[in-house]
mmCIF file of C-alpha atoms and ligand atoms in Angstrom:
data_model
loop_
_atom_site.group_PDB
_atom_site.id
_atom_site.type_symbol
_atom_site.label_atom_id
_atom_site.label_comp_id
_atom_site.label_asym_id
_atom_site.label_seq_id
_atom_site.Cartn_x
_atom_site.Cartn_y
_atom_site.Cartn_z
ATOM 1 C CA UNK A 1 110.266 66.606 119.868
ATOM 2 C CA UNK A 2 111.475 67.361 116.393
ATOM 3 C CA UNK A 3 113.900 69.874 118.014
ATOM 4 C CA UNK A 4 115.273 67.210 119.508
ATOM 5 C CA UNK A 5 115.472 64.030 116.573
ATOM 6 C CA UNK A 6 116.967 67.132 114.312
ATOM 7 C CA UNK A 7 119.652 67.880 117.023
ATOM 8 C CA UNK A 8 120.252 64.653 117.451
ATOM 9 C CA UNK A 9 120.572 64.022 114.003
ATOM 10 C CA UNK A 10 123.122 66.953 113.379
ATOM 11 C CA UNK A 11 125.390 65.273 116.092
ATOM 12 C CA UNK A 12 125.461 61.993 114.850
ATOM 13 C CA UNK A 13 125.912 63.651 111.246
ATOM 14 C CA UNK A 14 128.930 65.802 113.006
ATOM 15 C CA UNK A 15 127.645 68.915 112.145
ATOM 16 C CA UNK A 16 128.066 72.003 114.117
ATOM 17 C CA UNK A 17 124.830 73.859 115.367
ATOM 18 C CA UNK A 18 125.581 77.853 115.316
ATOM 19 C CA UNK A 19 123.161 79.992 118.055
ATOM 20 C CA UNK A 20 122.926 83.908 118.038
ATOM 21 C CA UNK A 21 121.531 85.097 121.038
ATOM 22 C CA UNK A 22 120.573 88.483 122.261
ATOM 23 C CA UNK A 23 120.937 89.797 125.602
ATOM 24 C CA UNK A 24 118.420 92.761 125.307
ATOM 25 C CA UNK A 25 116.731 93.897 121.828
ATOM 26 C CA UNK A 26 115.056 97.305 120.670
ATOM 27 C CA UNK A 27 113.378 98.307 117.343
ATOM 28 C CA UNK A 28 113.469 102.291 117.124
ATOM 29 C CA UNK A 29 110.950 103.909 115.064
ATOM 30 C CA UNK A 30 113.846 106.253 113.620
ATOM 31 C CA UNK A 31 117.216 106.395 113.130
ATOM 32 C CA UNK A 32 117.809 109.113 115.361
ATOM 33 C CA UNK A 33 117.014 106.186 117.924
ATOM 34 C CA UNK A 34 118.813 104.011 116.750
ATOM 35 C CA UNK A 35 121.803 105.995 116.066
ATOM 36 C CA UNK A 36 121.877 107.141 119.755
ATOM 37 C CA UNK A 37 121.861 104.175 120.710
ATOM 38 C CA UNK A 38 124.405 102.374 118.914
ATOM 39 C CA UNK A 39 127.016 104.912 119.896
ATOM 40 C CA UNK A 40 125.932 104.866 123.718
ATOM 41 C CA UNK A 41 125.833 101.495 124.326
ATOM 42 C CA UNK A 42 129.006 99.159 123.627
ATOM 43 C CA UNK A 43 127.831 95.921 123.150
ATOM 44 C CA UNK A 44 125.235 96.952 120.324
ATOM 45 C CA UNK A 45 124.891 95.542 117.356
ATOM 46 C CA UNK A 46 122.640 96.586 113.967
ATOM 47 C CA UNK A 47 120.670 94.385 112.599
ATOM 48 C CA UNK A 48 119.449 94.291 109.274
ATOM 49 C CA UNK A 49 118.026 91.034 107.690
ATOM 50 C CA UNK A 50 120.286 88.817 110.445
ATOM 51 C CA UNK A 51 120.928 86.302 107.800
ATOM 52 C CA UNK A 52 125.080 86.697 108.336
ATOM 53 C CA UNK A 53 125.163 87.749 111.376
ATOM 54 C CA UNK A 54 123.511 84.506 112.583
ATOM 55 C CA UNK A 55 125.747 82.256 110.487
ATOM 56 C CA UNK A 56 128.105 82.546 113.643
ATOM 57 C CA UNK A 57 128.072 81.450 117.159
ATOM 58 C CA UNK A 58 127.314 84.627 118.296
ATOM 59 C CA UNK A 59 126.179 86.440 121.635
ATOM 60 C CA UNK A 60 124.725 90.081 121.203
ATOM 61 C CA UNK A 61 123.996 92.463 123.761
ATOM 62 C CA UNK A 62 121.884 94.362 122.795
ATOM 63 C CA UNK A 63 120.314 93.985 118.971
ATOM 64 C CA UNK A 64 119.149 96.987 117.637
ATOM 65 C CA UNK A 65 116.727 95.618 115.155
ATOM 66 C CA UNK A 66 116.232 97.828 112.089
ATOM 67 C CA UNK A 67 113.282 96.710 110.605
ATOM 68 C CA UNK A 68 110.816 99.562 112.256
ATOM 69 C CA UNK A 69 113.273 102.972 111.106
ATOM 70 C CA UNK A 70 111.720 103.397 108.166
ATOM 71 C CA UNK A 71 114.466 102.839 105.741
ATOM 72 C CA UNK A 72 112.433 99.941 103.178
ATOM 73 C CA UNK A 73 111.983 102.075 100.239
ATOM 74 C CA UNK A 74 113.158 102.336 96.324
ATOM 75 C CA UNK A 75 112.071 106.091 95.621
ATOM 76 C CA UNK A 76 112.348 107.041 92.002
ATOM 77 C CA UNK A 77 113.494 110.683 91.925
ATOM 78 C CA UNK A 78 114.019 113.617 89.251
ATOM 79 C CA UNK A 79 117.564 112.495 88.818
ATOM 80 C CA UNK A 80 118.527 109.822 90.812
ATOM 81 C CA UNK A 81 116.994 106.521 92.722
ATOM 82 C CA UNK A 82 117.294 106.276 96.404
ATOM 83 C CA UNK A 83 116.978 102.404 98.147
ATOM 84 C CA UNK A 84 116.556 102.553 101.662
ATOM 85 C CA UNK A 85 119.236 100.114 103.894
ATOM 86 C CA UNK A 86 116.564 97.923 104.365
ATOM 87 C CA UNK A 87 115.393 97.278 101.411
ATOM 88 C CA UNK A 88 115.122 93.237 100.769
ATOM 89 C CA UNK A 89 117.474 92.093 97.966
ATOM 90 C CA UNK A 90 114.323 90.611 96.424
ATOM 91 C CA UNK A 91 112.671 93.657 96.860
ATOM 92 C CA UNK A 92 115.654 95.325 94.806
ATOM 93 C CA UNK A 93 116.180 92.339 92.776
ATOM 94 C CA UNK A 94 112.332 92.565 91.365
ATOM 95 C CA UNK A 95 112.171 96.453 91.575
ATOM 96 C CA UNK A 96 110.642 97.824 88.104
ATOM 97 C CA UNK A 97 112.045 101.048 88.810
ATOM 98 C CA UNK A 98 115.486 99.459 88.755
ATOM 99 C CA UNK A 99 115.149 97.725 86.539
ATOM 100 C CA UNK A 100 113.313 100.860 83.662
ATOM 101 C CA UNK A 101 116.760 102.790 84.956
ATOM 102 C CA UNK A 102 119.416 100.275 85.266
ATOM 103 C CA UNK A 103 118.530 97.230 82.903
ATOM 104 C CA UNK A 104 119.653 93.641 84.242
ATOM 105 C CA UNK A 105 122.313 94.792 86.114
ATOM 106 C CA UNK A 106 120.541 94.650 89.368
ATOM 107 C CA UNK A 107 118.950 91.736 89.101
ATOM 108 C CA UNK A 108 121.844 90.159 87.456
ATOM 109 C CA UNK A 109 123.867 90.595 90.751
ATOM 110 C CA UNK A 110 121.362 89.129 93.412
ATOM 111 C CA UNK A 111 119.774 86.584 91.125
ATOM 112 C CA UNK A 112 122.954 83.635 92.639
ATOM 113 C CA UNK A 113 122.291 84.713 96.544
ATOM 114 C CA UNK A 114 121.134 81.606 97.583
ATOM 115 C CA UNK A 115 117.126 81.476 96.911
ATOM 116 C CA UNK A 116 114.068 83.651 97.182
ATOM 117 C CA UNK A 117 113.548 82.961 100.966
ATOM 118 C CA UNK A 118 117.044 84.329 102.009
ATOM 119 C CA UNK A 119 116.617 87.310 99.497
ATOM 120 C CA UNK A 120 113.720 88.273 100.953
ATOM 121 C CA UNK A 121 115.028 88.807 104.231
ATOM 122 C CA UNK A 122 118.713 89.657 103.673
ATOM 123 C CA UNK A 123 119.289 93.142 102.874
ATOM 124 C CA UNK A 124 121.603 95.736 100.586
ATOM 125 C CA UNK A 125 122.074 97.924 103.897
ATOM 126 C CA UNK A 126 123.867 94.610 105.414
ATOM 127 C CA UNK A 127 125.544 93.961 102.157
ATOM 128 C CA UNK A 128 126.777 97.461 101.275
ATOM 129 C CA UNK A 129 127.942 98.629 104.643
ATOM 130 C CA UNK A 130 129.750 95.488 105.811
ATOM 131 C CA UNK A 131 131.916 96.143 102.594
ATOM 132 C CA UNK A 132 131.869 92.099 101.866
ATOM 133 C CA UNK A 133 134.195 90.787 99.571
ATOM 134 C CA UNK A 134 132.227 88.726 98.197
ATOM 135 C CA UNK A 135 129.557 91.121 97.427
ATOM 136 C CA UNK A 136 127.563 90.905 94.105
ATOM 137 C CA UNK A 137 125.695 93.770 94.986
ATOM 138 C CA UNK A 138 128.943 96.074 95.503
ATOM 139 C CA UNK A 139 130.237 95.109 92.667
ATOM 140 C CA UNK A 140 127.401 96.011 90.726
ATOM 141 C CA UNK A 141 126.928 99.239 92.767
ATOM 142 C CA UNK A 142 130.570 100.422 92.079
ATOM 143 C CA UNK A 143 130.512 99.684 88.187
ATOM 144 C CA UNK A 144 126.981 102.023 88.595
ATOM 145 C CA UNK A 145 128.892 104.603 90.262
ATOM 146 C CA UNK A 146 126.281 104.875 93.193
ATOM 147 C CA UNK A 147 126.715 107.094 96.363
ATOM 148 C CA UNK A 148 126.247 105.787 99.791
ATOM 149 C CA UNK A 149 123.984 107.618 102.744
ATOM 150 C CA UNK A 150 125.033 107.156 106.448
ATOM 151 C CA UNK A 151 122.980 108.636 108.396
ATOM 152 C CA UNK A 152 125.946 110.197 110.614
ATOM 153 C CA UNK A 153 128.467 110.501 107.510
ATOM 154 C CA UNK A 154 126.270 111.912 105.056
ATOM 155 C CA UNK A 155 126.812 111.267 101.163
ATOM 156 C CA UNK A 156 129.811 110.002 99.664
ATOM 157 C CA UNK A 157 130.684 107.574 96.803
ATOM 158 C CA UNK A 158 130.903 104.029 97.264
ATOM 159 C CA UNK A 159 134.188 104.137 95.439
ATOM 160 C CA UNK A 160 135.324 106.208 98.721
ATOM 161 C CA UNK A 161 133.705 104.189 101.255
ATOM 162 C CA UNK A 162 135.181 100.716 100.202
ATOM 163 C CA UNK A 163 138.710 102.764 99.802
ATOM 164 C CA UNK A 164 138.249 103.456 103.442
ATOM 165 C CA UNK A 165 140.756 101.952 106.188
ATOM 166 C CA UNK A 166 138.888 101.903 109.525
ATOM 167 C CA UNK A 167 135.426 100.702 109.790
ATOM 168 C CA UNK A 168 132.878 103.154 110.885
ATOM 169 C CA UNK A 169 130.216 102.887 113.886
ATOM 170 C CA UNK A 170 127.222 104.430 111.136
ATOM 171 C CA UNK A 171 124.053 103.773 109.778
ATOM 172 C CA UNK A 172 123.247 102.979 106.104
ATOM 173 C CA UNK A 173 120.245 105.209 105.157
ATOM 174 C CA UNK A 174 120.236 104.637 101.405
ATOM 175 C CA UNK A 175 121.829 103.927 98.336
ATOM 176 C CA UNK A 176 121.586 106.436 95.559
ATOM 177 C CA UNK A 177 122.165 105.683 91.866
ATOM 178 C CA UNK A 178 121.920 108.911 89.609
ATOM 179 C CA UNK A 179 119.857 108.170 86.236
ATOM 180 C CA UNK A 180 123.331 108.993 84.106
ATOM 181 C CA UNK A 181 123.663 105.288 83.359
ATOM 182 C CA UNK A 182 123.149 104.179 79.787
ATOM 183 C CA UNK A 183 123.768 100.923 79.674
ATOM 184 C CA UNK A 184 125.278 98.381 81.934
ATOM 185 C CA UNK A 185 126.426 94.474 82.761
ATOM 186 C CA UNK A 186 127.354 92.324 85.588
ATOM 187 C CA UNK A 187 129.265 88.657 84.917
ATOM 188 C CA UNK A 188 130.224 86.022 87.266
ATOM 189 C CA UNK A 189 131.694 82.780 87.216
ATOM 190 C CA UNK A 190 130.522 80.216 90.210
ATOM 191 C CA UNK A 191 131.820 76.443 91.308
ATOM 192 C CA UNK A 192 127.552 76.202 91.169
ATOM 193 C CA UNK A 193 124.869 78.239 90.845
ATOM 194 C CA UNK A 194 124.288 79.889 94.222
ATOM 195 C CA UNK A 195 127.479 79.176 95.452
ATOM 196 C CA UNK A 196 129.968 82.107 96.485
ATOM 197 C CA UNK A 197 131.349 83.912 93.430
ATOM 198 C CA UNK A 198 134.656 82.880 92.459
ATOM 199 C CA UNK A 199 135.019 86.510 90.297
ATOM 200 C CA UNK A 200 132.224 88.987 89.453
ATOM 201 C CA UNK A 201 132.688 91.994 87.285
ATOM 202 C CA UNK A 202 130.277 94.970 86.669
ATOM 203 C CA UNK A 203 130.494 96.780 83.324
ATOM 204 C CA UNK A 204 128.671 100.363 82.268
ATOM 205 C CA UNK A 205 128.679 103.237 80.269
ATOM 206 C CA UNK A 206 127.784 106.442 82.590
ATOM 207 C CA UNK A 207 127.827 109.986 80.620
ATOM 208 C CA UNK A 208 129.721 108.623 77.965
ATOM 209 C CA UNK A 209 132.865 106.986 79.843
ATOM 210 C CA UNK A 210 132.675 103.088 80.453
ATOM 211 C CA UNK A 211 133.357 101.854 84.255
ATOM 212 C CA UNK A 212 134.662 98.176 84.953
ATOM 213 C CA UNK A 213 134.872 97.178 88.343
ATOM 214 C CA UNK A 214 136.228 93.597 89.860
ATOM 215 C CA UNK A 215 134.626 91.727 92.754
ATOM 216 C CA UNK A 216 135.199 88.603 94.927
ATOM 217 C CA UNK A 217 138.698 88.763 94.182
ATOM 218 C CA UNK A 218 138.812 87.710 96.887
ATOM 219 C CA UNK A 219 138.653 91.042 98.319
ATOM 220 C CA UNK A 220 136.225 93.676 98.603
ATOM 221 C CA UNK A 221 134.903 95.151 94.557
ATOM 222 C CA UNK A 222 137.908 97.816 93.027
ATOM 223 C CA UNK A 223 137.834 99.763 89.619
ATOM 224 C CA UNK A 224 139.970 98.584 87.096
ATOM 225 C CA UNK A 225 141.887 102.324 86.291
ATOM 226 C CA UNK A 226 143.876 101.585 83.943
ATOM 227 C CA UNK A 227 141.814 99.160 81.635
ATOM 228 C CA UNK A 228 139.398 102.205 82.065
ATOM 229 C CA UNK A 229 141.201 104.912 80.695
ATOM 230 C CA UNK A 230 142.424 102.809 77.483
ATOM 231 C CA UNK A 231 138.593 101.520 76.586
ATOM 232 C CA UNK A 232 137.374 105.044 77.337
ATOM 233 C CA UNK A 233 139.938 106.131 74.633
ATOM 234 C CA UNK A 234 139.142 103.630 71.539
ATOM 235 C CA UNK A 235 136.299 101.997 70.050
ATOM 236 C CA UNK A 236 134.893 99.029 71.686
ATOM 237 C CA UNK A 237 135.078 95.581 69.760
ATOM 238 C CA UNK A 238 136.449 91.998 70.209
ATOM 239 C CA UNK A 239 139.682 93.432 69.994
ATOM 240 C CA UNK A 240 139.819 96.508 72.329
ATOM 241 C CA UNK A 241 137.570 94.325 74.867
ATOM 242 C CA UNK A 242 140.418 91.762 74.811
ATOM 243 C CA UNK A 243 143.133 94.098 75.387
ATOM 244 C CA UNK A 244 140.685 95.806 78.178
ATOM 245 C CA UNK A 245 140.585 92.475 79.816
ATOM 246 C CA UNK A 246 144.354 92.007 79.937
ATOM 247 C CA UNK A 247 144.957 95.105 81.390
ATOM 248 C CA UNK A 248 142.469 94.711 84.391
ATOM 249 C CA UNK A 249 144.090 91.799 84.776
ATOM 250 C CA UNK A 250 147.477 93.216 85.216
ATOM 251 C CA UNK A 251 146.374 95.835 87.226
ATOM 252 C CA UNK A 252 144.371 93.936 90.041
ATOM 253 C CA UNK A 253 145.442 92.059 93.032
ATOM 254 C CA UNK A 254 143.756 88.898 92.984
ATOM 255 C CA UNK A 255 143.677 86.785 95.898
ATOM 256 C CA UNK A 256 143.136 83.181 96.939
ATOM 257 C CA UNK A 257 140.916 81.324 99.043
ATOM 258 C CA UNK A 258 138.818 78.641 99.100
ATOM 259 C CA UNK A 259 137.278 78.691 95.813
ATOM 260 C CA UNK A 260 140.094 79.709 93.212
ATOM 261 C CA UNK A 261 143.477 80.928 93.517
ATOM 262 C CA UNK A 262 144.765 83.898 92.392
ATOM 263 C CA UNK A 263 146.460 82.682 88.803
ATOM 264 C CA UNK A 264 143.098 81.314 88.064
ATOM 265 C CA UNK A 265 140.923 84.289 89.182
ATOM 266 C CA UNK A 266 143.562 86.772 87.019
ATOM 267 C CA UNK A 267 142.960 84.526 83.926
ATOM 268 C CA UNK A 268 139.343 84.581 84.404
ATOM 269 C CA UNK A 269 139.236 88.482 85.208
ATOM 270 C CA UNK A 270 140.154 88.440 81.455
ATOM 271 C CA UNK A 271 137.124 86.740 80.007
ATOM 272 C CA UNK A 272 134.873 88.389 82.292
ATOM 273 C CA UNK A 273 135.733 91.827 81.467
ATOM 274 C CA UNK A 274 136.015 91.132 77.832
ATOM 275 C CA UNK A 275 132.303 89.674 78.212
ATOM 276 C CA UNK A 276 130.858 92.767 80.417
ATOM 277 C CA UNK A 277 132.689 95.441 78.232
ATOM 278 C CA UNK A 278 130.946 93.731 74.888
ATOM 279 C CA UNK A 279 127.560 93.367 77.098
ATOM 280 C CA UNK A 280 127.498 97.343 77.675
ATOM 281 C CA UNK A 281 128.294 98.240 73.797
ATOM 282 C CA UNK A 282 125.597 95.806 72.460
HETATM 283 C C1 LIG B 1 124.316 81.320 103.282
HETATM 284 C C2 LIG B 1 124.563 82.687 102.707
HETATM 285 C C3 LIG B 1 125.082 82.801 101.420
HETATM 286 C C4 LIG B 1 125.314 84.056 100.861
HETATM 287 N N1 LIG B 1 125.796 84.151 99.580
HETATM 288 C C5 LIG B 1 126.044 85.364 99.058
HETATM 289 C C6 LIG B 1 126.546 85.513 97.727
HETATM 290 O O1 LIG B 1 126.781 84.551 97.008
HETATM 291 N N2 LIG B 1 126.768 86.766 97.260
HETATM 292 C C7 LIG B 1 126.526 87.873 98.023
HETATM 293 O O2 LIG B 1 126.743 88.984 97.535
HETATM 294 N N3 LIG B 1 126.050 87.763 99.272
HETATM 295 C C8 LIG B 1 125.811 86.553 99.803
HETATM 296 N N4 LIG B 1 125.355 86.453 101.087
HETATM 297 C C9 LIG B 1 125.240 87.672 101.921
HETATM 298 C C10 LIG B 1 123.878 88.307 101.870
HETATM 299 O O3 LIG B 1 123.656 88.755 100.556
HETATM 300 C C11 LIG B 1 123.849 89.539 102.776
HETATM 301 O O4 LIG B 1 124.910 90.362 102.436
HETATM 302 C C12 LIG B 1 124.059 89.244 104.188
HETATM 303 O O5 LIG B 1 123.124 88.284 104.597
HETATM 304 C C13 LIG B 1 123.944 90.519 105.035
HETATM 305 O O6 LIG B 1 122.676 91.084 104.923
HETATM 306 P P1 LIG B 1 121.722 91.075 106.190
HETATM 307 O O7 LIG B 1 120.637 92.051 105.935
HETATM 308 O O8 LIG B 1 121.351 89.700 106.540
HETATM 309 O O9 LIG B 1 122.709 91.704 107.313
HETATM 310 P P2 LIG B 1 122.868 91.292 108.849
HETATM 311 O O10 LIG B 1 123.303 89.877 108.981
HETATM 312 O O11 LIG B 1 121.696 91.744 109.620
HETATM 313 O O12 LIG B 1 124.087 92.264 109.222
HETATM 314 C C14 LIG B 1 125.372 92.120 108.654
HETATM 315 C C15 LIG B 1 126.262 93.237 109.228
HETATM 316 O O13 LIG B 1 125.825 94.500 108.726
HETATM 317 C C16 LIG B 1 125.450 95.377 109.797
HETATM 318 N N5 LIG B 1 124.278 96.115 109.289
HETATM 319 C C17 LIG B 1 123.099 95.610 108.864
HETATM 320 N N6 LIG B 1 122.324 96.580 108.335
HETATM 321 C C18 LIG B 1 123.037 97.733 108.454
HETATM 322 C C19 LIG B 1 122.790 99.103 108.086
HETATM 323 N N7 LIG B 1 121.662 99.496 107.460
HETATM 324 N N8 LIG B 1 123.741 100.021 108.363
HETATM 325 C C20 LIG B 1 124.907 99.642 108.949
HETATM 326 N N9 LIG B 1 125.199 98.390 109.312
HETATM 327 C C21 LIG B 1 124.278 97.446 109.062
HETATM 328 C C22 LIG B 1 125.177 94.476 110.994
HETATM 329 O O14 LIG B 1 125.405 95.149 112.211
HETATM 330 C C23 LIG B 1 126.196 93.365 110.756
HETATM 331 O O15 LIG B 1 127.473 93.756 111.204
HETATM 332 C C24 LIG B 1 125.066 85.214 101.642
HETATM 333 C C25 LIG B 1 124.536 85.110 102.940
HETATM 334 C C26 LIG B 1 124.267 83.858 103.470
HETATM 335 C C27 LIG B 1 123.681 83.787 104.848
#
């Protein structure tokens, strides 16, 4: 009955009701499993938390539901941190071994995905290996210089991966982040609070040499080179975090789309960098 007064309701109010369906559904025990069978079987389809793929009208054929492989884990190791694919972005966003390593950064880039309810089902596997452009997570990832797992691929850095042209019929296993990172920052400017990010930019210092990298451009997160090779060669202050600022800006495509154009995202890359760059060095 309340089905039926809400459908009714989102008729009359002219909204659009979106329906995934499955035709057949698994949940492997391994990846090995699952792996086999998303490479035998052409109409399946990974999924991870299901919060995008269901934002569609959408008919799957056969879901190959991840949440049984074993891949929920944030292992702290000798030299590195490994999060399993499906990991929860709460889980990652309230992870105290993220957050001893890595600071706010983590946390920083999850904290505008909607709420708690949708973080604790959506997860960085999803995020990562769809290669989103609006990704806080990547973003955040990239300026951390993390290395990606696929289970078929093997290990490679995320810098790589989003460089890539064709997408790839993989797995993500994990996502590593090596304990070289001193310090680190992620800014973002929104239209409101969980909202789509109009910009996002991740700041660190790893062994020595500072990283910026640019998100939601619109596209998918990219370094900024050249602003990184003249901060990693002077002394950061207001000044030199300016000047970094500019030059990302230069440097970057920016896009536009719904939510800025690209003038406005290239004047706001400025700020933004300026604000991570001065984050790190504090
Ligand atoms: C309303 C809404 C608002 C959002 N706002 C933001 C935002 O502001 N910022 C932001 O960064 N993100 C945002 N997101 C995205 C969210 O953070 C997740 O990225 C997204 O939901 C995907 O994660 P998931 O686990 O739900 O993936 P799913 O929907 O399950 O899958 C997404 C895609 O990834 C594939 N996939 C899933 N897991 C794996 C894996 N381990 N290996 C390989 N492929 C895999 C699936 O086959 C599918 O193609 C938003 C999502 C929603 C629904």
């Amino acid at each position: 009955m309340q089905n039926s007064v809400n459908l009714a309701l989102a008729l009359t109010r002219g909204m659009v009701i979106k329906m995934i369906s499955f035709g057949d559904y698994m949940a492997p025990k391994d990846l090995d499993e699952a792996y086999s069978t998303l490479i035998s079987k052409k109409p399946a389809r990974l999924i991870g938390g299901g919060c995008f793929l269901r934002m569609g009208n959408r008919r799957i054929g056969l879901a190959i539901d991840l949440s049984q492989a074993g891949i929920n884990y944030i292992n702290d190791l000798e030299e590195e941190i490994e999060i399993g694919g499906m990991t929860s972005l709460r889980d990652y966003e309230t992870s105290e071994i993220l957050k001893d390593n890595f600071g706010n950064i983590i946390r920083d880039s999850v904290k505008h995905i909607i709420g708690v309810q949708l973080r604790s089902i959506a997860t960085i596997g999803g995020t990562v290996y769809s290669r989103y452009g609006f990704s806080d997570p990547i973003t955040a990832l990239l300026a951390l210089d993390a290395d990606i797992y696929l289970y078929k691929g093997g290990r490679m850095p995320l810098e790589e991966y989003l460089k890539e042209e064709n997408p790839r019929k993989d797995i993500l296993e994990k996502i590593i982040i090596k304990k070289n990172v001193e310090k680190a920052a992620f800014e973002t400017l929104r239209n409101s609070a969980v909202d789509y990010a109009i910009l996002s930019v991740g700041a660190s210092r790893v062994n020595e040499k500072y990283r910026i990298s640019i998100g939601a451009r619109p596209r998918v997160a990219t370094l900024a080179y050249k602003a990184m090779e003249y901060i990693n060669n002077v002394e950061i202050n207001e000044d030199t975090a300016t000047k970094a600022g500019e030059l990302a800006s230069e440097e970057i495509h920016f896009g536009t789309n719904n939510r800025g154009t690209g003038e406005y995202r290239k004047e706001i890359s400025k700020v933004l960098v300026k604000r991570a760059l001065l984050g790190v060095q504090r």
